[in-house]
CSV table of C-alpha atoms in Angstrom, one decimal:
chain,number,residue,atom,x,y,z
A,1,MET,CA,105.7,97.1,83.3
A,2,TYR,CA,103.0,96.4,85.7
A,3,ALA,CA,100.2,98.3,87.1
A,4,LEU,CA,99.7,98.9,90.9
A,5,GLY,CA,96.6,98.4,92.6
A,6,VAL,CA,96.5,99.8,96.1
A,7,ASP,CA,93.6,99.3,99.4
A,8,LEU,CA,94.5,102.0,102.1
A,9,GLY,CA,92.6,99.9,104.8
A,10,THR,CA,91.4,101.4,108.2
A,11,THR,CA,93.8,98.6,109.9
A,12,PHE,CA,95.3,97.0,107.3
A,13,THR,CA,96.7,98.5,103.6
A,14,ALA,CA,97.2,95.8,101.2
A,15,ALA,CA,98.2,96.6,97.4
A,16,SER,CA,98.5,94.1,94.0
A,17,THR,CA,100.5,94.2,90.8
A,18,TRP,CA,98.8,93.6,87.6
A,19,ARG,CA,100.9,92.4,84.7
A,20,SER,CA,100.2,90.9,81.2
A,21,GLY,CA,96.2,90.0,82.2
A,22,HIS,CA,97.2,88.6,85.4
A,23,ALA,CA,97.1,89.9,89.1
A,24,GLU,CA,99.0,89.1,91.9
A,25,ILE,CA,98.8,89.8,95.6
A,26,ALA,CA,102.1,92.2,96.5
A,27,SER,CA,104.1,91.2,99.5
A,28,LEU,CA,104.1,94.3,101.9
A,29,GLY,CA,105.0,92.4,104.8
A,30,SER,CA,107.6,90.3,106.4
A,31,ARG,CA,105.6,87.4,106.7
A,32,THR,CA,101.9,88.9,105.7
A,33,ALA,CA,101.0,90.2,102.2
A,34,ALA,CA,99.2,93.4,104.1
A,35,VAL,CA,101.0,95.5,106.8
A,36,PRO,CA,98.9,97.6,109.3
A,37,SER,CA,97.9,101.4,108.0
A,38,VAL,CA,99.8,102.6,111.0
A,39,VAL,CA,102.1,105.5,111.1
A,40,LEU,CA,104.9,106.8,113.4
A,41,LEU,CA,106.8,109.9,113.6
A,42,ARG,CA,110.3,109.7,114.6
A,43,GLU,CA,112.1,111.5,116.7
A,44,ASP,CA,114.4,112.9,113.8
A,45,GLU,CA,110.8,113.7,112.1
A,46,THR,CA,111.5,110.8,109.5
A,47,PHE,CA,108.3,108.0,108.9
A,48,LEU,CA,108.3,104.7,109.9
A,49,THR,CA,105.1,102.6,108.6
A,50,GLY,CA,103.3,99.2,108.3
A,51,GLU,CA,104.9,96.7,110.6
A,52,SER,CA,108.2,98.7,112.0
A,53,ALA,CA,105.6,101.4,112.9
A,54,ASN,CA,103.6,99.3,114.4
A,55,ARG,CA,106.2,97.7,116.7
A,56,ARG,CA,107.8,101.0,117.3
A,57,GLY,CA,104.7,102.4,118.6
A,58,LEU,CA,103.8,100.0,121.4
A,59,SER,CA,106.9,101.4,122.7
A,60,GLU,CA,105.8,105.7,121.8
A,61,PRO,CA,102.4,105.8,121.5
A,62,HIS,CA,102.9,109.7,121.6
A,63,ARG,CA,104.3,108.9,117.9
A,64,VAL,CA,102.0,106.4,116.1
A,65,ALA,CA,98.5,107.2,114.3
A,66,ARG,CA,96.5,104.5,113.6
A,67,GLU,CA,93.2,103.8,112.0
A,68,PHE,CA,93.4,107.6,110.5
A,69,LYS,CA,90.9,106.3,107.3
A,70,ARG,CA,88.2,106.9,110.5
A,71,ARG,CA,89.2,110.4,110.8
A,72,PHE,CA,89.1,111.2,106.4
A,73,GLY,CA,87.2,114.8,106.2
A,74,ASP,CA,87.9,115.6,110.3
A,75,THR,CA,89.7,119.0,110.4
A,76,THR,CA,91.1,118.1,113.8
A,77,PRO,CA,94.5,117.5,113.6
A,78,ILE,CA,96.4,114.2,114.9
A,79,LEU,CA,99.0,115.1,116.8
A,80,LEU,CA,102.2,112.3,116.4
A,81,GLY,CA,104.9,113.8,118.8
A,82,GLY,CA,103.4,116.8,119.6
A,83,VAL,CA,103.3,117.9,115.8
A,84,PRO,CA,99.8,118.3,114.0
A,85,TYR,CA,98.9,116.2,110.4
A,86,SER,CA,96.1,115.7,108.6
A,87,ALA,CA,94.4,112.0,107.7
A,88,GLU,CA,94.7,113.0,104.5
A,89,ALA,CA,98.5,114.1,105.2
A,90,LEU,CA,98.8,110.4,106.8
A,91,MET,CA,97.1,108.6,103.5
A,92,ALA,CA,99.7,110.2,101.3
A,93,ARG,CA,102.5,108.8,103.4
A,94,LEU,CA,101.0,105.5,103.7
A,95,LEU,CA,100.4,105.6,99.6
A,96,ARG,CA,103.9,106.9,98.7
A,97,TRP,CA,105.4,104.1,101.1
A,98,VAL,CA,103.6,101.2,99.5
A,99,VAL,CA,104.5,102.5,96.1
A,100,ASP,CA,107.5,103.2,97.4
A,101,GLU,CA,108.0,99.2,98.6
A,102,VAL,CA,106.3,97.8,95.6
A,103,ALA,CA,108.7,99.5,93.3
A,104,ARG,CA,111.6,98.3,95.4
A,105,ARG,CA,110.8,94.6,94.9
A,106,GLU,CA,109.9,94.9,91.7
A,107,GLY,CA,112.8,97.1,90.4
A,108,GLY,CA,111.0,99.9,88.9
A,109,LEU,CA,107.8,101.9,89.7
A,110,PRO,CA,104.4,100.8,87.9
A,111,ALA,CA,103.3,102.6,85.1
A,112,GLY,CA,100.2,103.5,87.2
A,113,VAL,CA,98.6,103.3,90.1
A,114,THR,CA,94.5,102.7,90.9
A,115,VAL,CA,93.5,103.9,94.2
A,116,SER,CA,90.3,102.5,96.0
A,117,HIS,CA,87.8,103.8,98.7
A,118,PRO,CA,84.4,103.4,100.0
A,119,ALA,CA,81.9,103.1,97.7
A,120,ASN,CA,79.7,105.3,99.8
A,121,TRP,CA,82.4,108.5,100.3
A,122,GLY,CA,81.1,111.5,98.3
A,123,PRO,CA,82.5,114.1,96.5
A,124,TYR,CA,84.0,115.5,99.4
A,125,LYS,CA,85.8,112.4,101.2
A,126,THR,CA,86.5,111.3,97.2
A,127,ASP,CA,88.3,114.8,97.0
A,128,LEU,CA,90.3,114.4,99.5
A,129,LEU,CA,91.9,111.0,98.5
A,130,ARG,CA,92.8,112.8,95.6
A,131,GLN,CA,94.7,115.4,97.8
A,132,ALA,CA,96.4,113.2,99.8
A,133,VAL,CA,97.8,111.7,95.9
A,134,ARG,CA,98.8,114.5,95.2
A,135,LEU,CA,100.6,115.0,98.8
A,136,SER,CA,102.2,111.8,98.2
A,137,GLY,CA,104.2,113.6,95.6
A,138,LEU,CA,103.8,110.6,93.1
A,139,GLU,CA,104.7,111.3,89.6
A,140,ILE,CA,102.7,108.6,87.7
A,141,PRO,CA,99.2,108.5,86.6
A,142,VAL,CA,96.8,107.7,89.8
A,143,SER,CA,92.8,106.6,89.4
A,144,PHE,CA,90.1,105.4,91.9
A,145,THR,CA,87.9,102.8,92.1
A,146,THR,CA,85.5,101.7,94.9
A,147,GLU,CA,86.3,98.7,96.8
A,148,PRO,CA,83.1,96.9,95.8
A,149,GLU,CA,84.0,97.5,92.3
A,150,ALA,CA,88.0,96.3,92.9
A,151,ALA,CA,86.4,93.3,95.1
A,152,ALA,CA,83.7,92.0,91.5
A,153,VAL,CA,86.4,92.5,89.3
A,154,PHE,CA,88.6,90.4,91.1
A,155,TYR,CA,85.5,87.7,91.7
A,156,ALA,CA,85.2,87.8,87.8
A,157,GLN,CA,89.2,86.7,87.1
A,158,GLN,CA,87.7,83.7,89.1
A,159,GLN,CA,84.6,83.2,88.0
A,160,ARG,CA,82.7,83.4,84.5
A,161,ILE,CA,80.4,86.3,84.6
A,162,ASP,CA,78.2,87.3,81.8
A,163,PRO,CA,77.4,90.5,81.2
A,164,GLY,CA,73.9,91.7,82.8
A,165,SER,CA,74.6,89.4,85.7
A,166,VAL,CA,74.2,91.1,89.3
A,167,VAL,CA,77.1,90.9,92.1
A,168,ALA,CA,76.8,92.2,95.8
A,169,VAL,CA,79.5,92.6,97.6
A,170,TYR,CA,79.6,92.1,101.1
A,171,ASP,CA,82.7,94.1,102.8
A,172,LEU,CA,83.3,93.2,106.6
A,173,GLY,CA,86.8,95.1,107.3
A,174,GLY,CA,88.5,95.4,109.9
A,175,GLY,CA,87.1,98.9,110.9
A,176,THR,CA,84.1,99.1,108.4
A,177,PHE,CA,81.2,97.5,106.7
A,178,ASP,CA,80.4,97.8,103.0
A,179,ALA,CA,77.8,96.3,100.8
A,180,ALA,CA,76.9,96.6,97.5
A,181,VAL,CA,75.6,95.6,94.1
A,182,LEU,CA,77.1,96.2,91.2
A,183,ARG,CA,75.9,94.9,87.5
A,184,LYS,CA,78.4,93.0,85.1
A,185,THR,CA,78.5,95.4,81.8
A,186,ALA,CA,80.3,95.0,78.7
A,187,THR,CA,83.7,96.7,80.0
A,188,GLY,CA,83.8,96.2,83.8
A,189,PHE,CA,81.1,96.6,86.8
A,190,GLU,CA,78.2,99.4,87.2
A,191,ILE,CA,76.9,99.9,90.9
A,192,LEU,CA,73.2,99.5,91.2
A,193,GLY,CA,71.9,101.9,93.5
A,194,GLN,CA,72.6,103.2,96.6
A,195,PRO,CA,76.0,102.0,98.3
A,196,GLU,CA,75.6,101.2,102.1
A,197,GLY,CA,77.8,101.6,104.6
A,198,ILE,CA,78.6,101.2,108.6
A,199,GLU,CA,82.0,103.6,109.3
A,200,ARG,CA,82.4,102.2,112.9
A,201,LEU,CA,81.6,98.5,112.5
A,202,GLY,CA,84.5,96.2,111.7
């Protein structure tokens, strides 16, 4: 069995598997591990996601959604081919596609999924993320972590970090910038102070 971690980024989406104490990046694309965070509604009302949605969106721009993570919490719908969707519904489609794609390549569903989110998301946006998970229809346990905590855990896998040590995470992504300071504990990491982010810098 394996566990799956998913980062639904503003511009790119990535995932990794965790098995027997070892993390490995999951290949989602045909040439790269990460895929564009893009969803397209076809005329037959089925969806394309990732690379295929990105390619098709060039010729059908009115049916494609990009960077919808920026619209998380915005009540104005996103129109795809004239059909309204919330950012949460599109995130749900993207998440479900990632889980199904990894399950196809791994030969079965993961035992659990962890979804990361920006550290500066408050209760409102994290609750919307939980709604997106419910909308995805996943019937496996799903947990949540902040993106800097996920980065710090990965760093701790590569370098020896003693409990009490402090790590700064500088996350300049494709769509947003986030910074956080974390302290290593006996069981993981705790965020110190208030994480900061700039939603329109990436």
